[in-house]
Amino acid sequence: MEDLHRRVLVTGGAGFLGSHLCERLLKADCDVICADNFYTGTKNNVAHLVGHPRFEVLRHDVTFPLYVEVDEIYNLACPASPIHYQFDPVQTVKTAVHGAINMLGLAKRVKGKILQASTSEVYGDPTVHPQTESYWGNVNQIGPRACYDEGKRCAETLFFDYHRQHGVNIRIARIFNTYGPRMHPNDGRVVSNFIVQALKGDPITVYGDGSQTRSFCFVDDLIDALVRLMAAPDEAFGPFNLGNPDEYTILELAERIVTMIGSRSRIIRAPLPQDDPMQRCPDISRARRILDWEPSVPLEEGLERTIGYFKSLLKVE
Ligand SMILES: NC(=O)c1ccc[n+]([C@@H]2O[C@H](COP(=O)([O-])OP(=O)(O)OC[C@H]3O[C@@H](n4cnc5c(N)ncnc54)[C@H](O)[C@@H]3O)[C@@H](O)[C@H]2O)c1
C-alpha cells in the first residue's frame, strides 16, 4: 500500500534537540525513526512518544552503518557539551566523522535529503564578530575541544564532498547555543548549569570575569529553523548560522536566573577553561533572507519554561 507520510530518520533523536525534533515531525504527520545509542540522550526524553503509531526508536550507534528506507535524515547524533564530548574524545571524532560517512552513505543509497547538525564551534575562537557563514574559523586543532570542533568541521567537508562528488542533497545547519527543557542537568552547559545551581541554592560558577558574551536560542525556535531548512529549495543547502543574535554577558545571564528563581545562590568565579571563546554571536542574515526565519521567543520566556522543566526534574517547588 502506498505510504503517504514522509519517512524521516533522526539520529541522536533521544537527545535534547532530537527529542523536540521528533515531536515536531510527528505533529507534521511524518513517520519518524529515532536512532540513538543513549550516550547522552535518554529514553525518558522520548518516552511520551513511544506508542505513537508513526514513531519508532532504534538503539543504534552511528559509527556503524544503518540500512533503513527513509526520505529525509536529520543527523544530530553527537555528544554536544564539552564535558560529554571530552569524556571520550576518540569516540567523539568517530561519531562526528564515521557517523557522517555512514549517514551520507545512507542518504546516497536511498536518494534522500540529509541535514547535518553542525555547530558554531566550527568557528573556534573567532576573530571576527558577529560570525558570517563565509568566515573560516580559528580552531586549535590539537586542543581539548578539537575532537568536537574538528570532527564537526570534517563532517561539513564530507557533506560538501558527497554533494559535489555524488550529488547528495545536503543541508548544513551551524547551530549556536540552544537551550530549553530536556537539556541534560549535568552537562556543564551554561544555562542548565546556572538554573540547576540556582534551584539548589548552590554557588553559581562564572568562569573568568563573566564579561564573555553568548547568545541563547530557545529550542522551539531552533527546531523551526531546522524544519524550514530541510524544506528549503535544494540549492539552499547552506551552511546556515542558526541561533539568536541577542548577546548577553555570562554575568548578566547568571544574575537574571538568580532573580527569576528568587534564589539565595551567590555568584562565584572560577578560572576560564582553555580555548573558551570570549564572544559568540551569529550573523543570521542568510537564514532571515533565504529561510524567512528568525528567533521569536524572548530570553525571559524561554528561561521561564526551562526553569519550569528543571523544577519538575529536580522536584523543587
Ligand atoms: N544544543 C546546542 O546548543 C547545540 C549547539 C550546536 C550544535 N549542536 C548539535 O546538535 C546535535 C544535538 O545536540 P543536543 O544539544 O541535542 O545534544 P544531546 O547530547 O542531548 O544529543 C545528542 C544525542 O546523540 C546521541 N549520540 C551520541 N553519540 C552517538 C552515536 N555514536 N550514535 C548514536 N547516537 C549518538 C546521544 O545519546 C544524544 O541522544 C549535536 O550534533 C550537537 O553537536 C547542539
Coordinates of N, CA and C in Angstrom, one line a residue, residues 105-245:
G105 N 26.3 7.9 3.4 CA 26.2 6.7 2.5 C 24.7 6.3 2.4
L106 N 24.0 6.4 3.5 CA 22.6 6.0 3.5 C 21.8 7.0 2.7
A107 N 22.1 8.3 2.8 CA 21.3 9.3 2.0 C 21.6 9.0 0.5
K108 N 22.8 8.7 0.2 CA 23.2 8.4 -1.2 C 22.4 7.2 -1.7
R109 N 22.3 6.1 -0.9 CA 21.7 4.9 -1.3 C 20.2 5.1 -1.5
V110 N 19.5 5.8 -0.6 CA 18.1 6.0 -0.6 C 17.7 7.2 -1.4
K111 N 18.7 8.0 -1.9 CA 18.4 9.2 -2.7 C 17.6 10.2 -1.9
G112 N 18.0 10.3 -0.6 CA 17.2 11.1 0.4 C 17.9 12.4 0.6
K113 N 17.2 13.3 1.3 CA 17.8 14.6 1.8 C 18.5 14.3 3.1
I114 N 19.6 15.0 3.4 CA 20.2 14.8 4.7 C 20.7 16.2 5.3
L115 N 20.3 16.4 6.5 CA 20.7 17.7 7.2 C 21.7 17.4 8.3
Q116 N 22.8 18.1 8.3 CA 23.8 18.0 9.3 C 23.6 19.0 10.4
A117 N 23.6 18.5 11.7 CA 23.6 19.5 12.8 C 25.1 19.8 13.1
S118 N 25.5 20.9 12.4 CA 26.9 21.4 12.7 C 26.8 22.4 13.8
T119 N 27.8 23.2 14.0 CA 27.9 24.0 15.2 C 28.7 25.2 15.0
S120 N 28.4 26.2 15.8 CA 29.2 27.4 15.9 C 30.6 27.2 16.2
E121 N 30.9 26.0 16.8 CA 32.2 25.6 17.2 C 33.2 25.5 16.0
V122 N 32.6 25.4 14.8 CA 33.5 25.3 13.6 C 34.2 26.6 13.5
Y123 N 33.7 27.7 14.1 CA 34.4 29.0 14.1 C 35.5 29.1 15.1
G124 N 35.6 28.1 16.0 CA 36.6 28.1 17.1 C 36.5 29.3 17.9
D125 N 37.7 30.0 18.2 CA 37.7 31.2 19.0 C 37.7 32.3 17.9
P126 N 36.6 32.8 17.5 CA 36.5 33.7 16.3 C 37.3 35.0 16.4
T127 N 37.8 35.5 15.3 CA 38.5 36.8 15.3 C 37.6 37.8 14.6
V128 N 36.5 37.4 14.1 CA 35.5 38.4 13.6 C 34.2 38.2 14.2
H129 N 33.5 39.4 14.4 CA 32.2 39.4 15.1 C 31.2 40.3 14.4
P130 N 30.0 39.9 14.3 CA 29.5 38.5 14.5 C 30.0 37.6 13.4
Q131 N 29.9 36.3 13.5 CA 30.4 35.4 12.5 C 29.4 35.3 11.4
T132 N 29.9 35.4 10.2 CA 29.1 35.1 9.0 C 29.5 33.7 8.5
E133 N 28.7 33.1 7.7 CA 29.0 31.8 7.2 C 30.3 31.7 6.4
S134 N 30.7 32.9 5.8 CA 31.9 32.8 5.0 C 33.2 32.8 5.8
Y135 N 33.1 33.0 7.1 CA 34.3 33.0 8.0 C 34.8 31.6 8.2
W136 N 36.1 31.4 8.0 CA 36.7 30.0 8.0 C 37.0 29.5 9.4
G137 N 37.0 30.4 10.4 CA 37.2 30.0 11.7 C 38.7 30.1 12.2
N138 N 38.8 29.9 13.5 CA 40.1 30.0 14.2 C 40.1 28.9 15.3
V139 N 40.4 27.6 14.8 CA 40.3 26.5 15.7 C 41.7 25.9 16.0
N140 N 41.9 25.6 17.3 CA 43.1 25.0 17.8 C 42.9 23.5 17.5
Q141 N 43.6 22.9 16.5 CA 43.3 21.5 16.1 C 43.9 20.5 17.1
I142 N 44.7 20.9 18.1 CA 45.3 20.0 19.0 C 44.9 20.2 20.4
G143 N 43.9 21.1 20.6 CA 43.4 21.4 21.9 C 42.4 20.4 22.4
P144 N 41.9 20.6 23.7 CA 40.9 19.6 24.2 C 39.5 19.7 23.6
R145 N 39.2 20.8 22.9 CA 37.9 20.9 22.2 C 38.0 20.4 20.8
A146 N 39.2 20.1 20.3 CA 39.4 19.8 18.9 C 38.6 18.6 18.4
C147 N 38.4 17.6 19.3 CA 37.7 16.4 18.9 C 36.3 16.7 18.4
Y148 N 35.7 17.7 19.0 CA 34.4 18.2 18.6 C 34.5 19.1 17.4
D149 N 35.3 20.2 17.6 CA 35.3 21.2 16.6 C 35.8 20.7 15.3
E150 N 36.9 19.9 15.3 CA 37.5 19.4 14.1 C 36.6 18.3 13.5
G151 N 36.0 17.5 14.4 CA 35.1 16.4 14.0 C 34.0 17.0 13.2
K152 N 33.4 18.1 13.7 CA 32.3 18.8 13.0 C 32.7 19.5 11.8
R153 N 33.9 20.0 11.8 CA 34.5 20.6 10.5 C 34.6 19.6 9.5
C154 N 35.2 18.4 9.8 CA 35.4 17.3 8.9 C 34.1 16.8 8.4
A155 N 33.1 16.8 9.2 CA 31.7 16.3 8.8 C 31.2 17.3 7.7
E156 N 31.4 18.6 7.9 CA 30.9 19.5 6.9 C 31.7 19.3 5.6
T157 N 33.0 19.0 5.7 CA 33.8 18.7 4.5 C 33.1 17.5 3.8
L158 N 32.8 16.5 4.5 CA 32.3 15.3 3.9 C 30.9 15.6 3.3
F159 N 30.1 16.4 3.9 CA 28.8 16.7 3.4 C 29.0 17.4 2.0
F160 N 29.9 18.4 2.0 CA 30.1 19.1 0.7 C 30.7 18.1 -0.4
D161 N 31.6 17.2 0.0 CA 32.2 16.3 -0.9 C 31.2 15.3 -1.5
Y162 N 30.3 14.8 -0.6 CA 29.2 13.9 -1.1 C 28.3 14.6 -2.0
H163 N 28.1 15.9 -1.7 CA 27.2 16.7 -2.6 C 27.9 16.9 -4.0
R164 N 29.2 17.3 -4.0 CA 29.8 17.6 -5.2 C 30.1 16.3 -6.0
Q165 N 30.6 15.3 -5.3 CA 31.0 14.0 -5.9 C 29.8 13.1 -6.3
H166 N 28.8 13.0 -5.4 CA 27.8 12.1 -5.6 C 26.4 12.7 -5.8
G167 N 26.3 14.0 -5.7 CA 25.0 14.7 -5.9 C 24.1 14.5 -4.8
V168 N 24.6 14.2 -3.6 CA 23.7 14.0 -2.4 C 23.1 15.4 -2.0
N169 N 21.8 15.3 -1.7 CA 21.0 16.5 -1.4 C 21.2 16.9 0.1
I170 N 22.1 17.9 0.3 CA 22.5 18.1 1.7 C 21.9 19.5 2.2
R171 N 22.0 19.6 3.6 CA 21.7 20.8 4.3 C 22.6 20.9 5.5
I172 N 23.2 22.1 5.7 CA 24.1 22.3 6.8 C 23.6 23.4 7.7
A173 N 23.3 23.0 9.0 CA 22.9 24.0 10.0 C 24.0 24.2 11.0
R174 N 24.5 25.4 11.1 CA 25.5 25.7 12.1 C 24.8 26.3 13.3
I175 N 24.6 25.4 14.3 CA 23.7 25.7 15.5 C 24.6 26.5 16.5
F176 N 24.0 27.6 17.0 CA 24.6 28.3 18.1 C 23.9 27.9 19.4
N177 N 24.5 28.2 20.5 CA 23.9 27.9 21.9 C 22.4 27.8 21.9
T178 N 21.8 26.7 22.1 CA 20.4 26.5 22.2 C 20.1 25.9 23.6
Y179 N 19.0 26.4 24.2 CA 18.6 25.9 25.5 C 17.1 25.6 25.6
G180 N 16.7 24.9 26.6 CA 15.3 24.6 26.8 C 15.1 23.4 27.6
P181 N 13.8 23.0 27.8 CA 13.5 21.7 28.5 C 14.2 20.5 27.9
R182 N 14.6 19.6 28.7 CA 15.3 18.3 28.3 C 16.8 18.5 28.1
M183 N 17.3 19.7 28.4 CA 18.8 19.7 28.4 C 19.2 18.8 29.6
H184 N 20.4 18.3 29.4 CA 21.0 17.4 30.4 C 21.3 18.2 31.7
P185 N 20.9 17.8 32.9 CA 21.1 18.7 34.0 C 22.6 18.8 34.4
N186 N 23.4 17.8 34.0 CA 24.8 17.9 34.5 C 25.8 18.0 33.3
D187 N 25.4 18.6 32.2 CA 26.3 18.6 31.1 C 27.2 19.9 31.0
G188 N 27.1 20.7 32.1 CA 28.0 21.8 32.2 C 27.7 23.0 31.2
R189 N 26.6 22.9 30.5 CA 26.3 24.0 29.6 C 25.7 25.1 30.5
V190 N 26.0 26.3 30.0 CA 25.8 27.5 30.9 C 24.4 27.7 31.4
V191 N 23.4 27.6 30.6 CA 22.0 27.8 31.0 C 21.6 26.8 32.0
S192 N 21.8 25.5 31.7 CA 21.4 24.4 32.6 C 22.2 24.5 33.9
N193 N 23.5 24.7 33.8 CA 24.3 24.8 35.0 C 23.8 25.9 35.9
F194 N 23.6 27.1 35.4 CA 23.1 28.2 36.3 C 21.8 27.9 36.9
I195 N 20.8 27.3 36.1 CA 19.5 27.1 36.6 C 19.6 26.0 37.7
V196 N 20.3 24.9 37.5 CA 20.4 23.9 38.4 C 21.1 24.4 39.7
Q197 N 22.1 25.1 39.6 CA 22.8 25.7 40.8 C 21.9 26.6 41.5
A198 N 21.2 27.5 40.8 CA 20.3 28.4 41.5 C 19.1 27.7 42.2
L199 N 18.6 26.7 41.5 CA 17.4 25.9 42.2 C 17.9 25.2 43.4
K200 N 19.2 24.7 43.4 CA 19.7 24.0 44.6 C 20.2 25.0 45.7
G201 N 20.3 26.3 45.3 CA 20.9 27.3 46.2 C 22.4 27.1 46.3
D202 N 23.0 26.4 45.3 CA 24.4 26.3 45.3 C 25.1 27.5 44.7
P203 N 26.4 27.7 45.0 CA 27.1 28.9 44.4 C 27.0 28.7 42.8
I204 N 26.9 29.9 42.2 CA 26.8 29.9 40.7 C 28.2 30.2 40.2
T205 N 28.8 29.2 39.4 CA 30.1 29.4 38.9 C 30.2 30.2 37.6
V206 N 30.8 31.3 37.7 CA 31.0 32.1 36.5 C 32.5 32.0 36.2
Y207 N 32.8 31.6 34.9 CA 34.3 31.5 34.6 C 34.8 32.8 34.1
G208 N 36.1 33.1 34.6 CA 36.7 34.4 34.2 C 35.9 35.5 34.9
D209 N 35.9 36.7 34.3 CA 35.2 37.8 35.0 C 33.7 37.9 34.5
G210 N 33.3 36.9 33.7 CA 31.9 36.9 33.3 C 31.5 37.9 32.2
S211 N 32.6 38.5 31.6 CA 32.3 39.5 30.6 C 32.2 38.9 29.2
Q212 N 32.5 37.6 29.1 CA 32.4 36.9 27.8 C 30.9 36.8 27.5
T213 N 30.6 37.0 26.2 CA 29.2 37.0 25.8 C 28.8 35.7 25.1
R214 N 27.5 35.4 25.2 CA 26.9 34.3 24.5 C 25.6 34.8 24.0
S215 N 25.1 34.1 23.0 CA 23.7 34.3 22.5 C 22.9 33.0 22.7
F216 N 21.7 33.1 23.1 CA 20.9 31.9 23.5 C 19.7 31.8 22.7
C217 N 19.5 30.7 22.1 CA 18.3 30.4 21.2 C 17.4 29.4 21.9
F218 N 16.1 29.7 22.0 CA 15.2 28.8 22.6 C 14.9 27.6 21.7
V219 N 14.8 26.4 22.2 CA 14.7 25.2 21.4 C 13.6 25.2 20.4
D220 N 12.4 25.8 20.7 CA 11.4 25.8 19.7 C 11.7 26.6 18.4
D221 N 12.4 27.7 18.6 CA 12.9 28.5 17.5 C 13.9 27.7 16.6
L222 N 14.8 27.0 17.3 CA 15.8 26.3 16.6 C 15.2 25.1 15.8
I223 N 14.3 24.4 16.4 CA 13.6 23.3 15.7 C 12.9 23.8 14.4
D224 N 12.2 25.0 14.6 CA 11.5 25.6 13.5 C 12.5 25.9 12.3
A225 N 13.7 26.3 12.7 CA 14.7 26.6 11.7 C 15.2 25.3 11.0
L226 N 15.4 24.3 11.7 CA 15.8 23.0 11.1 C 14.8 22.5 10.1
V227 N 13.5 22.5 10.5 CA 12.5 22.0 9.6 C 12.4 22.9 8.4
R228 N 12.5 24.2 8.5 CA 12.5 25.1 7.4 C 13.6 24.8 6.4
L229 N 14.8 24.6 7.0 CA 16.0 24.3 6.2 C 15.8 23.1 5.4
M230 N 15.3 22.0 6.0 CA 15.0 20.8 5.3 C 14.1 21.0 4.1
A231 N 13.1 21.9 4.4 CA 12.0 22.1 3.3 C 12.5 23.1 2.3
A232 N 13.6 23.8 2.5 CA 14.0 24.8 1.6 C 14.4 24.3 0.2
P233 N 14.4 25.1 -0.8 CA 14.8 24.6 -2.2 C 16.2 24.0 -2.1
D234 N 16.4 23.0 -3.0 CA 17.6 22.2 -2.9 C 18.9 23.0 -3.0
E235 N 18.8 24.1 -3.8 CA 20.1 24.9 -3.9 C 20.4 25.7 -2.6
A236 N 19.5 25.7 -1.7 CA 19.7 26.5 -0.4 C 20.2 25.5 0.6
F237 N 21.4 24.9 0.4 CA 21.8 23.9 1.3 C 22.7 24.5 2.4
G238 N 23.1 25.8 2.3 CA 23.8 26.4 3.4 C 25.3 26.4 3.1
P239 N 26.2 26.5 4.2 CA 25.7 26.5 5.6 C 24.9 27.7 6.1
F240 N 24.1 27.4 7.1 CA 23.3 28.5 7.7 C 23.6 28.6 9.1
N241 N 23.9 29.8 9.6 CA 24.0 30.1 11.0 C 22.6 30.1 11.6
L242 N 22.4 29.3 12.6 CA 21.0 29.3 13.3 C 21.2 29.5 14.7
G243 N 20.7 30.6 15.2 CA 20.8 30.9 16.6 C 20.2 32.3 16.9
N244 N 20.3 32.7 18.1 CA 19.7 34.0 18.5 C 20.8 35.1 18.5
P245 N 20.7 36.1 17.7 CA 21.8 37.1 17.7 C 21.8 38.1 19.0

